Coordinates of C-alpha atoms in Angstrom, one line a residue:
M1 CA -71.2 -81.3 79.2
L2 CA -68.1 -81.0 77.1
K3 CA -69.6 -78.1 75.1
A4 CA -70.6 -76.4 78.3
G5 CA -67.1 -76.8 79.7
V6 CA -65.5 -75.4 76.5
A7 CA -67.9 -72.4 76.6
G8 CA -67.1 -71.8 80.3
E9 CA -63.4 -72.0 79.7
F10 CA -63.7 -69.5 76.8
F11 CA -65.5 -67.0 79.0
R12 CA -62.7 -67.3 81.5
H13 CA -60.4 -65.7 78.9
R14 CA -61.5 -62.2 79.9
G15 CA -58.5 -60.6 78.5
L16 CA -59.1 -62.1 75.1
I17 CA -62.7 -61.0 75.0
A18 CA -61.9 -57.5 76.3
F19 CA -59.1 -56.9 73.8
S20 CA -61.1 -58.3 70.8
A21 CA -64.3 -56.5 71.5
G22 CA -62.6 -53.3 72.7
G23 CA -60.5 -53.1 69.5
A24 CA -63.6 -53.5 67.3
M25 CA -65.6 -50.9 69.3
A26 CA -62.6 -48.5 69.3
E27 CA -62.3 -48.6 65.5
A28 CA -66.1 -48.3 65.1
G29 CA -66.2 -45.3 67.3
L30 CA -63.3 -43.6 65.5
L31 CA -64.9 -44.3 62.1
T32 CA -68.1 -42.8 63.3
F33 CA -66.4 -39.4 63.2
V34 CA -63.9 -39.7 60.3
A35 CA -65.6 -42.1 57.9
P36 CA -69.1 -43.3 58.9
G37 CA -69.6 -45.2 55.7
A38 CA -66.7 -47.5 56.5
R39 CA -68.0 -48.4 60.0
P40 CA -69.0 -51.9 58.9
L41 CA -65.3 -52.8 58.5
A42 CA -64.5 -52.1 62.2
P43 CA -65.2 -55.6 63.6
Q44 CA -62.6 -57.1 61.2
V45 CA -59.8 -55.4 63.0
T46 CA -59.6 -58.3 65.6
A47 CA -60.9 -61.0 63.3
L48 CA -58.9 -64.2 62.4
P49 CA -55.6 -63.4 60.8
P50 CA -56.5 -63.7 57.1
L51 CA -59.7 -61.6 57.4
A52 CA -57.8 -59.0 59.6
A53 CA -55.0 -58.8 57.0
Y54 CA -57.6 -58.2 54.3
H55 CA -59.1 -55.4 56.4
D56 CA -55.7 -53.8 56.7
L57 CA -54.8 -54.1 53.0
R58 CA -58.0 -52.3 51.9
W59 CA -57.2 -49.4 54.2
L60 CA -53.7 -49.3 52.7
F61 CA -55.2 -49.1 49.2
A62 CA -58.0 -46.7 50.2
F63 CA -55.9 -43.5 50.2
N64 CA -54.3 -44.1 46.7
Q65 CA -50.8 -43.2 47.9
S66 CA -47.5 -42.7 46.1
W67 CA -44.9 -45.4 46.4
L68 CA -43.0 -43.7 49.2
G69 CA -46.1 -43.1 51.3
F70 CA -47.4 -46.6 50.6
T71 CA -44.2 -48.3 51.7
G72 CA -44.1 -46.3 54.9
V73 CA -47.7 -47.1 55.9
L74 CA -47.1 -50.7 54.8
V75 CA -44.3 -51.2 57.2
L76 CA -46.2 -49.5 60.0
L77 CA -49.3 -51.7 59.4
L78 CA -47.2 -54.8 59.3
V79 CA -45.7 -54.1 62.7
V80 CA -49.0 -53.2 64.2
R81 CA -50.9 -56.2 62.7
S82 CA -48.2 -58.6 63.8
V83 CA -48.2 -57.3 67.4
V84 CA -52.0 -57.4 67.6
D85 CA -52.3 -60.9 66.2
A86 CA -49.5 -62.1 68.6
V87 CA -51.3 -60.6 71.6
L88 CA -54.5 -62.3 70.5
V89 CA -52.7 -65.7 70.1
L90 CA -51.3 -65.4 73.6
L91 CA -54.6 -64.3 75.1
A92 CA -56.5 -67.1 73.3
W93 CA -53.9 -69.8 74.3
P94 CA -55.7 -72.6 76.3
R95 CA -54.9 -72.5 80.0
A96 CA -52.9 -75.3 81.7
N97 CA -56.0 -76.3 83.7
D98 CA -58.3 -76.5 80.7
P99 CA -59.7 -80.0 80.7
S100 CA -60.8 -79.9 77.1
V101 CA -57.4 -79.0 75.6
P102 CA -54.0 -80.4 76.8
A103 CA -52.1 -77.2 76.4
P104 CA -48.3 -77.1 75.8
P105 CA -46.5 -74.0 77.1
R106 CA -47.4 -70.7 75.5
P107 CA -45.1 -69.5 72.7
R108 CA -42.8 -66.6 73.3
F109 CA -44.2 -63.2 72.4
L110 CA -41.4 -62.4 69.9
T111 CA -41.8 -65.8 68.3
S112 CA -45.5 -65.2 67.8
V113 CA -44.8 -61.7 66.4
V114 CA -42.4 -63.1 63.8
S115 CA -44.8 -65.9 62.9
C116 CA -47.7 -63.5 62.5
A117 CA -45.6 -61.1 60.4
V118 CA -44.7 -63.9 58.0
L119 CA -48.4 -64.8 57.7
T120 CA -49.5 -61.2 57.2
V121 CA -47.0 -60.7 54.4
L122 CA -48.2 -63.9 52.8
V123 CA -51.8 -63.0 53.0
W124 CA -51.1 -59.5 51.6
L125 CA -49.3 -61.1 48.6
V126 CA -52.0 -63.6 47.7
M127 CA -54.9 -61.1 48.4
S128 CA -53.4 -58.1 46.6
P129 CA -55.3 -59.1 43.4
V130 CA -58.5 -59.3 45.4
V131 CA -58.0 -55.8 46.9
T132 CA -57.1 -54.5 43.4
L133 CA -60.4 -55.9 42.1
M134 CA -62.3 -54.2 44.9
F135 CA -60.4 -50.9 44.1
G136 CA -61.7 -51.3 40.6
V137 CA -65.2 -52.0 41.8
A138 CA -65.1 -48.8 43.7
L139 CA -64.1 -47.0 40.6
V140 CA -66.5 -48.6 38.1
P141 CA -69.1 -50.3 40.3
F142 CA -70.5 -53.5 38.7
S143 CA -70.8 -56.9 40.2
W144 CA -68.7 -59.3 38.1
P145 CA -65.3 -58.3 39.7
Y146 CA -66.8 -58.4 43.2
L147 CA -68.3 -61.8 42.5
A148 CA -64.8 -63.0 41.4
A149 CA -63.0 -61.3 44.3
V150 CA -65.0 -62.7 47.2
P151 CA -64.5 -66.4 46.4
I152 CA -60.8 -65.8 46.0
M153 CA -60.7 -64.0 49.3
L154 CA -62.6 -66.7 51.1
G155 CA -60.6 -69.5 49.5
T156 CA -57.2 -68.1 50.3
A157 CA -58.4 -67.2 53.8
L158 CA -59.5 -70.8 54.4
A159 CA -56.2 -72.2 53.2
L160 CA -54.3 -69.9 55.6
S161 CA -56.8 -69.9 58.4
Q162 CA -54.5 -71.5 60.9
G163 CA -51.6 -69.3 60.0
G164 CA -49.6 -67.8 62.8
V165 CA -50.7 -70.3 65.4
G166 CA -48.9 -73.6 66.1
Q167 CA -45.6 -74.9 64.8
A168 CA -44.9 -75.1 61.1
W169 CA -48.5 -74.0 60.2
W170 CA -47.5 -73.5 56.6
R171 CA -46.8 -77.2 56.1
R172 CA -50.4 -78.4 56.5
L173 CA -53.9 -77.5 55.6
P174 CA -56.1 -76.2 58.4
P175 CA -58.3 -78.7 60.3
V176 CA -62.0 -78.7 59.7
R177 CA -62.8 -76.8 62.9
T178 CA -60.5 -73.9 62.0
A179 CA -62.0 -73.6 58.6
A180 CA -65.5 -73.7 60.2
W181 CA -64.6 -70.9 62.6
L182 CA -63.4 -68.7 59.7
L183 CA -66.6 -69.3 57.7
A184 CA -68.6 -68.6 60.8
S185 CA -66.6 -65.4 61.3
F186 CA -67.3 -64.3 57.7
A187 CA -71.0 -64.9 58.2
V188 CA -71.1 -63.0 61.5
L189 CA -69.1 -60.1 60.1
S190 CA -71.5 -59.9 57.1
A191 CA -74.5 -59.9 59.4
A192 CA -72.9 -57.2 61.6
S193 CA -72.5 -55.1 58.5
V194 CA -76.2 -55.4 57.8
L195 CA -77.0 -54.1 61.3
M196 CA -74.3 -51.4 61.4
T197 CA -75.5 -49.8 58.2
R198 CA -79.0 -49.4 59.6
L199 CA -78.3 -48.3 63.2
D200 CA -77.2 -45.1 64.8
A201 CA -73.7 -44.6 66.0
P202 CA -74.0 -45.9 69.6
A203 CA -75.9 -49.0 68.5
A204 CA -73.5 -49.6 65.7
V205 CA -70.5 -49.5 68.1
A206 CA -72.3 -51.9 70.4
V207 CA -72.9 -54.3 67.4
A208 CA -69.1 -54.0 66.6
G209 CA -68.4 -55.1 70.2
L210 CA -70.7 -58.1 69.9
A211 CA -69.0 -59.1 66.7
G212 CA -65.6 -58.6 68.5
I213 CA -66.8 -61.2 71.0
V214 CA -67.4 -63.6 68.2
D215 CA -63.9 -62.8 66.9
A216 CA -62.6 -63.7 70.3
R217 CA -64.4 -67.1 70.3
A218 CA -63.0 -67.8 66.8
W219 CA -59.5 -67.0 68.1
Y220 CA -60.0 -69.4 71.0
G221 CA -61.3 -72.1 68.6
L222 CA -58.3 -71.5 66.3
T223 CA -55.7 -71.8 69.0
A224 CA -57.4 -74.8 70.6
A225 CA -57.5 -76.7 67.2
A226 CA -53.8 -75.9 66.7
V227 CA -52.9 -77.1 70.1
R228 CA -54.8 -80.3 69.8
R229 CA -53.0 -81.1 66.5
S230 CA -49.6 -80.3 68.1
V231 CA -50.2 -82.7 71.0
E232 CA -52.0 -85.3 68.9
R233 CA -51.4 -88.9 70.2
P234 CA -51.7 -92.1 68.3
P235 CA -54.8 -94.2 68.9
H236 CA -54.6 -97.7 70.4
P237 CA -52.2 -99.9 68.4
W238 CA -54.9 -102.4 67.6
H239 CA -57.4 -99.8 66.4
W240 CA -58.0 -99.5 62.7
R241 CA -57.3 -95.8 62.9
A242 CA -53.7 -96.5 64.1
A243 CA -52.7 -97.7 60.6
L244 CA -54.1 -94.5 59.1
W245 CA -52.4 -92.4 61.7
R246 CA -49.0 -94.1 60.9
V247 CA -49.5 -93.6 57.1
R248 CA -50.4 -89.9 57.6
R249 CA -47.4 -89.3 59.9
A250 CA -45.0 -91.0 57.5
F251 CA -46.3 -89.0 54.6
Y252 CA -46.0 -85.8 56.6
H253 CA -42.4 -86.4 57.5
R254 CA -41.5 -87.0 53.9
T255 CA -43.2 -83.8 52.7
S256 CA -42.6 -81.6 55.6
W257 CA -40.7 -79.1 53.4
V258 CA -43.6 -78.5 51.1
P259 CA -45.5 -75.1 51.9
V260 CA -48.9 -76.8 51.6
A261 CA -51.0 -73.9 52.9
P262 CA -49.5 -71.2 50.7
L263 CA -49.7 -73.5 47.7
A264 CA -53.4 -74.1 48.4
A265 CA -54.0 -70.3 48.5
V266 CA -52.2 -69.8 45.2
M267 CA -54.2 -72.6 43.6
V268 CA -57.5 -70.8 44.5
I269 CA -56.3 -67.8 42.5
A270 CA -55.1 -70.1 39.6
L271 CA -58.5 -71.8 39.5
V272 CA -60.4 -68.5 39.2
V273 CA -58.0 -67.2 36.5
G274 CA -58.4 -70.5 34.6
M275 CA -62.2 -70.2 34.8
A276 CA -61.9 -66.6 33.5
R277 CA -59.8 -67.8 30.6
L278 CA -62.3 -70.5 29.7
A279 CA -65.1 -67.9 29.9
F280 CA -63.2 -65.5 27.5
T281 CA -62.6 -68.3 25.0
G282 CA -66.3 -69.4 25.1
T283 CA -65.5 -72.8 26.6
V284 CA -67.6 -71.9 29.7
R285 CA -70.6 -69.6 29.4
F286 CA -72.4 -67.8 32.2
T287 CA -76.0 -66.8 31.9
T288 CA -76.2 -63.1 32.3
G289 CA -79.9 -62.6 32.0
G290 CA -82.4 -63.4 34.7
G291 CA -85.7 -65.2 35.0
S292 CA -88.6 -63.2 36.3
A293 CA -88.7 -59.4 36.2
A294 CA -90.8 -57.8 38.9
I295 CA -92.0 -54.3 38.1
A296 CA -92.2 -51.4 40.6
A297 CA -93.7 -48.0 40.2
T298 CA -92.1 -46.0 37.4
T299 CA -93.6 -42.6 37.9
P300 CA -91.6 -40.0 35.9
L301 CA -90.5 -37.8 38.8
A302 CA -90.2 -40.0 41.9
G303 CA -88.6 -38.1 44.8
G304 CA -85.9 -39.1 47.1
G305 CA -82.1 -39.6 47.0
G306 CA -80.2 -42.8 47.1
L307 CA -79.3 -44.9 44.1
I308 CA -79.8 -42.6 41.3
A309 CA -80.9 -39.4 42.9
A310 CA -84.5 -38.2 42.5
S311 CA -84.4 -37.2 38.9
L312 CA -82.3 -36.5 35.8
P313 CA -81.6 -33.3 33.9
S314 CA -84.0 -31.6 31.5
A315 CA -82.9 -32.1 27.9
G316 CA -85.7 -31.1 25.5
T317 CA -89.3 -32.0 26.0
S318 CA -90.8 -35.3 27.1
G319 CA -90.8 -37.7 24.3
G320 CA -93.6 -40.0 23.1
A321 CA -91.6 -43.0 22.0
T322 CA -93.4 -46.2 22.3
S323 CA -90.9 -49.0 22.4
A324 CA -87.4 -50.0 23.3
A325 CA -85.1 -52.8 24.4
N326 CA -82.8 -55.0 22.4
D327 CA -79.8 -53.4 20.7
G328 CA -79.5 -52.8 17.0
Q329 CA -79.7 -50.5 14.1
T330 CA -82.7 -49.6 12.0
S331 CA -83.7 -52.1 9.4
G332 CA -85.4 -49.7 7.1
A333 CA -87.6 -47.1 8.8
T334 CA -85.6 -44.0 8.2
G335 CA -86.0 -40.5 7.0
A336 CA -89.5 -39.3 6.1
G337 CA -91.0 -42.7 6.6
A338 CA -90.2 -42.7 10.3
R339 CA -91.0 -39.0 10.9
G340 CA -93.5 -38.5 13.7
H341 CA -93.2 -42.1 15.0
G342 CA -90.2 -41.4 17.3
A343 CA -86.8 -43.0 17.7
V344 CA -84.9 -45.1 20.2
L345 CA -81.1 -45.2 20.5
V346 CA -79.9 -48.4 22.2
V347 CA -76.5 -48.3 23.8
E348 CA -74.9 -51.7 24.6
G349 CA -72.2 -52.2 27.2
F350 CA -68.6 -53.3 27.3
G351 CA -67.8 -56.3 25.2
S352 CA -70.7 -55.8 22.8
S353 CA -70.6 -55.6 19.0
C354 CA -72.6 -53.8 16.3
C355 CA -75.0 -53.9 14.7
G356 CA -77.6 -56.7 14.3
S357 CA -79.3 -57.3 17.6
A358 CA -82.5 -55.2 17.3
D359 CA -84.2 -57.3 14.6
A360 CA -86.9 -58.6 16.9
L361 CA -87.8 -55.2 18.3
Q362 CA -87.7 -53.6 14.8
A363 CA -90.1 -56.4 13.6
A364 CA -92.4 -55.7 16.5
E365 CA -92.4 -51.9 15.9
P366 CA -92.0 -51.4 12.1
G367 CA -92.9 -47.7 12.4
M368 CA -90.3 -47.0 15.0
L369 CA -86.8 -45.9 14.2
V370 CA -84.6 -48.2 16.4
R371 CA -80.9 -47.8 16.1
Q372 CA -77.9 -49.2 17.9
F373 CA -75.3 -46.7 19.1
S374 CA -71.9 -47.3 17.6
Y375 CA -68.8 -46.7 19.7
L376 CA -67.0 -45.9 16.4
G377 CA -69.5 -43.2 15.3
L378 CA -71.4 -42.8 12.1
N379 CA -70.3 -43.3 8.5
P380 CA -70.8 -40.6 5.8
K381 CA -74.4 -41.9 5.2
G382 CA -75.3 -41.4 8.9
Q383 CA -75.4 -45.1 9.7
P384 CA -73.6 -46.7 12.7
I385 CA -70.2 -48.1 12.0
R386 CA -69.8 -51.7 12.9
Y387 CA -67.5 -52.4 15.8
G388 CA -66.1 -55.2 17.9
P389 CA -65.4 -55.7 21.7
A390 CA -62.2 -53.7 21.6
A391 CA -63.9 -50.5 20.4
E392 CA -65.5 -49.7 23.7
D393 CA -62.3 -48.6 25.5
L394 CA -63.1 -44.9 25.1
P395 CA -62.8 -42.0 27.4
I396 CA -66.3 -41.3 28.6
Q397 CA -66.0 -37.7 27.3
V398 CA -65.6 -39.0 23.8
L399 CA -68.4 -41.5 24.5
G400 CA -70.7 -38.8 25.6
D401 CA -69.9 -36.6 22.6
R402 CA -70.5 -39.4 20.1
M403 CA -73.7 -40.3 21.8
A404 CA -74.9 -36.7 21.5
T405 CA -74.0 -36.7 17.8
Q406 CA -76.0 -39.9 17.2
V407 CA -79.0 -38.6 19.2
D408 CA -79.0 -35.4 17.2
K409 CA -78.9 -37.4 13.9
L410 CA -82.0 -39.4 15.0
Y411 CA -83.8 -36.2 16.1
Q412 CA -83.2 -34.6 12.7
Q413 CA -84.8 -37.7 11.1
T414 CA -87.8 -37.9 13.3
R415 CA -88.2 -34.4 14.7
T416 CA -89.2 -35.9 18.1
P417 CA -87.1 -36.3 21.2
V418 CA -85.1 -39.5 21.2
D419 CA -85.6 -42.2 23.9
I420 CA -82.4 -43.8 25.1
V421 CA -82.0 -47.4 26.4
A422 CA -78.4 -47.7 27.8
E423 CA -76.8 -50.7 29.5
S424 CA -73.7 -50.9 31.7
E425 CA -70.9 -48.9 30.1
G426 CA -73.6 -47.2 28.0
T427 CA -75.0 -45.6 31.2
L428 CA -71.5 -44.0 31.7
G429 CA -71.7 -42.4 28.3
L430 CA -75.3 -41.3 29.0
Y431 CA -74.1 -39.4 32.2
A432 CA -71.3 -37.8 30.1
M433 CA -73.7 -36.8 27.3
L434 CA -76.2 -35.2 29.7
A435 CA -73.5 -33.4 31.6
R436 CA -71.7 -32.1 28.5
H437 CA -74.7 -31.6 26.2
P438 CA -77.6 -30.6 28.5
H439 CA -79.8 -29.4 25.6
V440 CA -79.7 -32.6 23.5
H441 CA -83.2 -33.7 22.4
V442 CA -83.9 -36.6 24.7
G443 CA -87.4 -37.9 25.6
S444 CA -86.9 -40.5 28.4
L445 CA -84.2 -42.8 29.7
V446 CA -84.0 -46.5 30.5
L447 CA -80.8 -47.6 32.4
L448 CA -80.2 -51.3 32.4
S449 CA -77.5 -52.7 34.7
P450 CA -76.5 -49.0 35.5
I451 CA -73.1 -48.1 36.8
V452 CA -74.0 -46.2 40.0
E453 CA -71.7 -43.6 41.5
P454 CA -68.7 -44.2 39.3
G455 CA -65.3 -42.7 40.0
G456 CA -65.4 -43.2 43.7
E457 CA -61.8 -44.1 44.4
G458 CA -58.7 -42.1 43.4
D459 CA -57.4 -41.0 40.1
V460 CA -55.9 -43.9 38.1
S461 CA -54.8 -41.5 35.4
Q462 CA -51.8 -41.0 37.7
A463 CA -51.2 -44.7 38.0
A464 CA -47.4 -44.5 37.6
A465 CA -47.3 -42.4 40.8
T466 CA -49.7 -44.5 43.0
V467 CA -49.5 -48.1 44.0
P468 CA -53.3 -48.9 43.8
G469 CA -53.6 -47.2 40.4
Q470 CA -50.6 -49.1 39.0
A471 CA -51.9 -52.4 40.4
L472 CA -55.3 -51.8 38.8
I473 CA -53.8 -50.9 35.4
T474 CA -51.6 -54.0 35.6
L475 CA -54.5 -56.2 36.4
N476 CA -56.6 -54.6 33.7
N477 CA -53.9 -55.3 31.1
L478 CA -53.6 -58.9 32.3
V479 CA -57.3 -59.4 31.9
G480 CA -57.3 -57.6 28.6
G481 CA -54.6 -59.9 27.3
M482 CA -56.7 -62.9 28.1
S483 CA -59.8 -61.5 26.5
S484 CA -61.0 -60.1 23.2
F485 CA -60.9 -56.6 24.5
G486 CA -57.2 -56.0 23.6
P487 CA -54.1 -55.8 25.7
S488 CA -55.0 -52.4 27.2
G489 CA -58.4 -53.8 28.5
A490 CA -60.5 -50.8 29.6
Q491 CA -57.6 -48.5 30.6
A492 CA -58.8 -45.4 28.7
L493 CA -62.3 -45.8 30.1
M494 CA -61.1 -46.3 33.7
E495 CA -58.8 -43.3 33.5
S496 CA -61.6 -41.0 32.3
V497 CA -64.1 -42.4 34.8
S498 CA -61.6 -41.7 37.6
Q499 CA -61.2 -38.1 36.4
V500 CA -64.8 -37.0 35.6
G501 CA -67.1 -39.9 36.3
A502 CA -68.1 -38.8 39.8
S503 CA -68.7 -35.2 38.7
Y504 CA -70.9 -36.2 35.7
F505 CA -73.0 -38.6 37.8
A506 CA -73.4 -35.9 40.6
K507 CA -74.5 -33.3 38.0
I508 CA -77.2 -35.4 36.5
S509 CA -78.3 -36.6 39.9
R510 CA -79.0 -33.1 41.1
D511 CA -81.0 -31.8 38.2
T512 CA -84.6 -32.5 37.3
G513 CA -86.6 -33.1 34.1
L514 CA -86.6 -36.5 32.4
P515 CA -88.7 -39.5 33.1
W516 CA -86.4 -42.5 33.8
L517 CA -86.4 -46.1 34.7
A518 CA -83.5 -48.1 36.1
V519 CA -83.5 -51.9 35.9
V520 CA -81.0 -53.3 38.3
P521 CA -80.0 -57.0 38.3
L522 CA -80.0 -58.4 41.9
A523 CA -76.4 -59.4 41.6
D524 CA -75.4 -55.8 41.3
A525 CA -76.7 -55.1 44.8
V526 CA -73.2 -56.1 46.0
T527 CA -71.9 -52.8 44.6
L528 CA -74.8 -50.5 45.6
P529 CA -74.8 -48.2 48.6
A530 CA -76.9 -49.5 51.4
C531 CA -79.4 -46.6 51.0
S532 CA -83.1 -46.2 50.2
W533 CA -83.9 -46.3 46.4
P534 CA -86.5 -44.4 44.5
Q535 CA -89.5 -46.2 43.1
N536 CA -88.0 -45.7 39.6
V537 CA -85.6 -48.4 40.4
V538 CA -86.7 -51.9 39.5
F539 CA -84.8 -55.1 40.5
V540 CA -84.7 -58.3 38.5
N541 CA -83.3 -61.8 39.1
A542 CA -80.3 -61.5 36.9
F543 CA -76.6 -61.0 36.7
H544 CA -75.0 -57.8 35.4
G545 CA -75.4 -57.2 31.6
G546 CA -77.4 -59.0 29.0
L547 CA -80.8 -57.6 30.2
L548 CA -81.6 -56.4 26.7
G549 CA -81.8 -60.1 25.6
E550 CA -84.5 -60.9 28.2
Q551 CA -88.1 -60.9 26.9
S552 CA -89.5 -59.9 30.3
V553 CA -87.2 -56.9 30.5
R554 CA -87.9 -55.9 26.9
S555 CA -91.6 -55.9 27.7
M556 CA -91.0 -53.8 30.8
V557 CA -89.0 -51.3 28.8
E558 CA -91.6 -51.1 26.1
D559 CA -94.4 -50.5 28.6
F560 CA -92.4 -47.7 30.3
L561 CA -91.6 -45.9 27.1
A562 CA -95.2 -46.2 26.0
G563 CA -96.2 -44.3 29.1
G564 CA -97.3 -47.2 31.2
T565 CA -97.4 -47.2 35.0
P566 CA -97.1 -50.8 36.2
S567 CA -98.0 -52.0 39.7
R568 CA -96.5 -49.9 42.3
D569 CA -95.9 -52.5 45.0
S570 CA -96.1 -56.0 43.8
P571 CA -95.1 -58.8 46.3
S572 CA -92.3 -60.0 44.1
Q573 CA -90.8 -56.5 43.8
R574 CA -91.0 -56.0 47.5
G575 CA -89.1 -59.2 48.0
L576 CA -86.5 -58.3 45.5
R577 CA -86.0 -54.9 47.0
H578 CA -85.7 -56.3 50.5
A579 CA -83.2 -58.9 49.3
A580 CA -81.2 -56.1 47.5
T581 CA -81.1 -54.1 50.7
V582 CA -79.7 -56.9 52.7
I583 CA -77.2 -57.9 50.0
A584 CA -75.9 -54.3 49.7
A585 CA -75.5 -53.9 53.4
A586 CA -73.7 -57.3 53.8
A587 CA -71.4 -56.6 50.9
T588 CA -70.3 -53.3 52.4
A589 CA -68.2 -55.3 54.8
W590 CA -66.0 -56.6 52.1
R591 CA -65.7 -53.7 49.7
M592 CA -63.3 -50.8 49.8
P593 CA -63.9 -48.4 52.8
E594 CA -66.4 -45.7 52.1
L595 CA -64.4 -42.5 52.9
R596 CA -67.4 -40.3 52.0
P597 CA -70.9 -40.5 53.5
A598 CA -72.5 -43.7 52.2
C599 CA -75.9 -42.1 51.7
P600 CA -75.6 -38.4 51.0
S601 CA -78.7 -36.4 51.1
S602 CA -80.2 -35.2 47.8
G603 CA -79.4 -31.7 46.8

């Protein structure tokens, strides 16, 4: 009966429901015309304060503005957000005749605006690293920054979930009900994103309206919880809870000056930074490879657009290489002894080192010339130069040129097109090589943990003139200083990707010719466009990177390069592809806004 009464009281807040749902539908309708790919963000415009502030901050970063423009839009957004949240607070305030909540008088509008403004500034400050990470994910899409950013965002949002409502909200942690409503809102907004990426415009606007109603219910729950706490009465003096209540009140009065909620939000960031530091020093290790690897069809010229468009450019004739996988340099099969048996160039990703990780593959294929690509190039004898993790911070133009040189060296030794197995950053170099050297002698391609659609947000080469670019470079330098990558992190790589990465990727996606296979870890689905993917794309249960160390993936790659055509539609692969589709659609709600069409048609 109580629940029914609370629900009935909520539906009597018609102004709250209309304002929340109407705002979500209005933004969804507007984005349908100006940025359809960003439509899943629309329901967040009237979400609980921390989620709504995160929504605003991403839009602020999306246009990569100069300091002057950024500051002007920042002030305007702050005023609008404070007014919108204050209106929602007043509309959600329990009525005087609500039997479930003994409501004190409504706060004044101006007081609510000031309180909401303070909260918005605080949320923007603690979530700016999160949005910077998401800006970086849009530039170089891989899952690790996203998987770090979302827990920070959720943790800080939980700590500040009661912000702007009630007196001195900053002095206490939110009640359980408030935290539960924020988590429920996060789940509903993610589910709404899944639907909105699949529906046409009118249906997507309707889904945004339904999500807006859930936002309204969360606002009502938030204000009700804050009001209950403000009018909390002590239990019966002889009840055991009375003693606990008196201890809690005494502690609260002694520590009322401590900003508990903001400190909790900062502690979330400190915890993640600490874990990152432990990971860099090797104290904590994360498994990067995955268990089972399900295989889909790998026909050489599967049609369709989507992830990596239908095909890749022609570069020589189809090769007959018969193995691939783990990184490394040749152990001895060189020159005339390897002629006619083919060659494989394995390109490891960021943070790798050279050159001793292909021993198992070389032992399995003694007649094959297997060599690891060196980011430092070749020595006078034509052998890869050893390198460490700091060597991979190269402009992708240089990376592509060096890759072409090493492919040409292998071709001269074997006189057969060279098969390439590239992972993570290595796929960026592959795009650059094929775009800059279209006639290089390549047989077939395997892309492991591929970087898909790089260079999507802004030009960080002009970082000093833009706030998002400067924030990304600063964060990159901070991470680089904590790691073995060097104080500049991946700055040269990011700058070059922002300049030419998108054009290189678009060029190879339009052309035809080479057989290819992309092996995508399921974790990377959080960075993928919510589109249909060619059958050349295989999903595996894994995190980004380290796939070359997985026996199941090595076997898959060897079969592909040997000309095999595995099962087209295995049950496990269908399940993984379906899971990846849902994950990609849900993750869209929390990434940077897509200013371009999310799924452009293939050219």
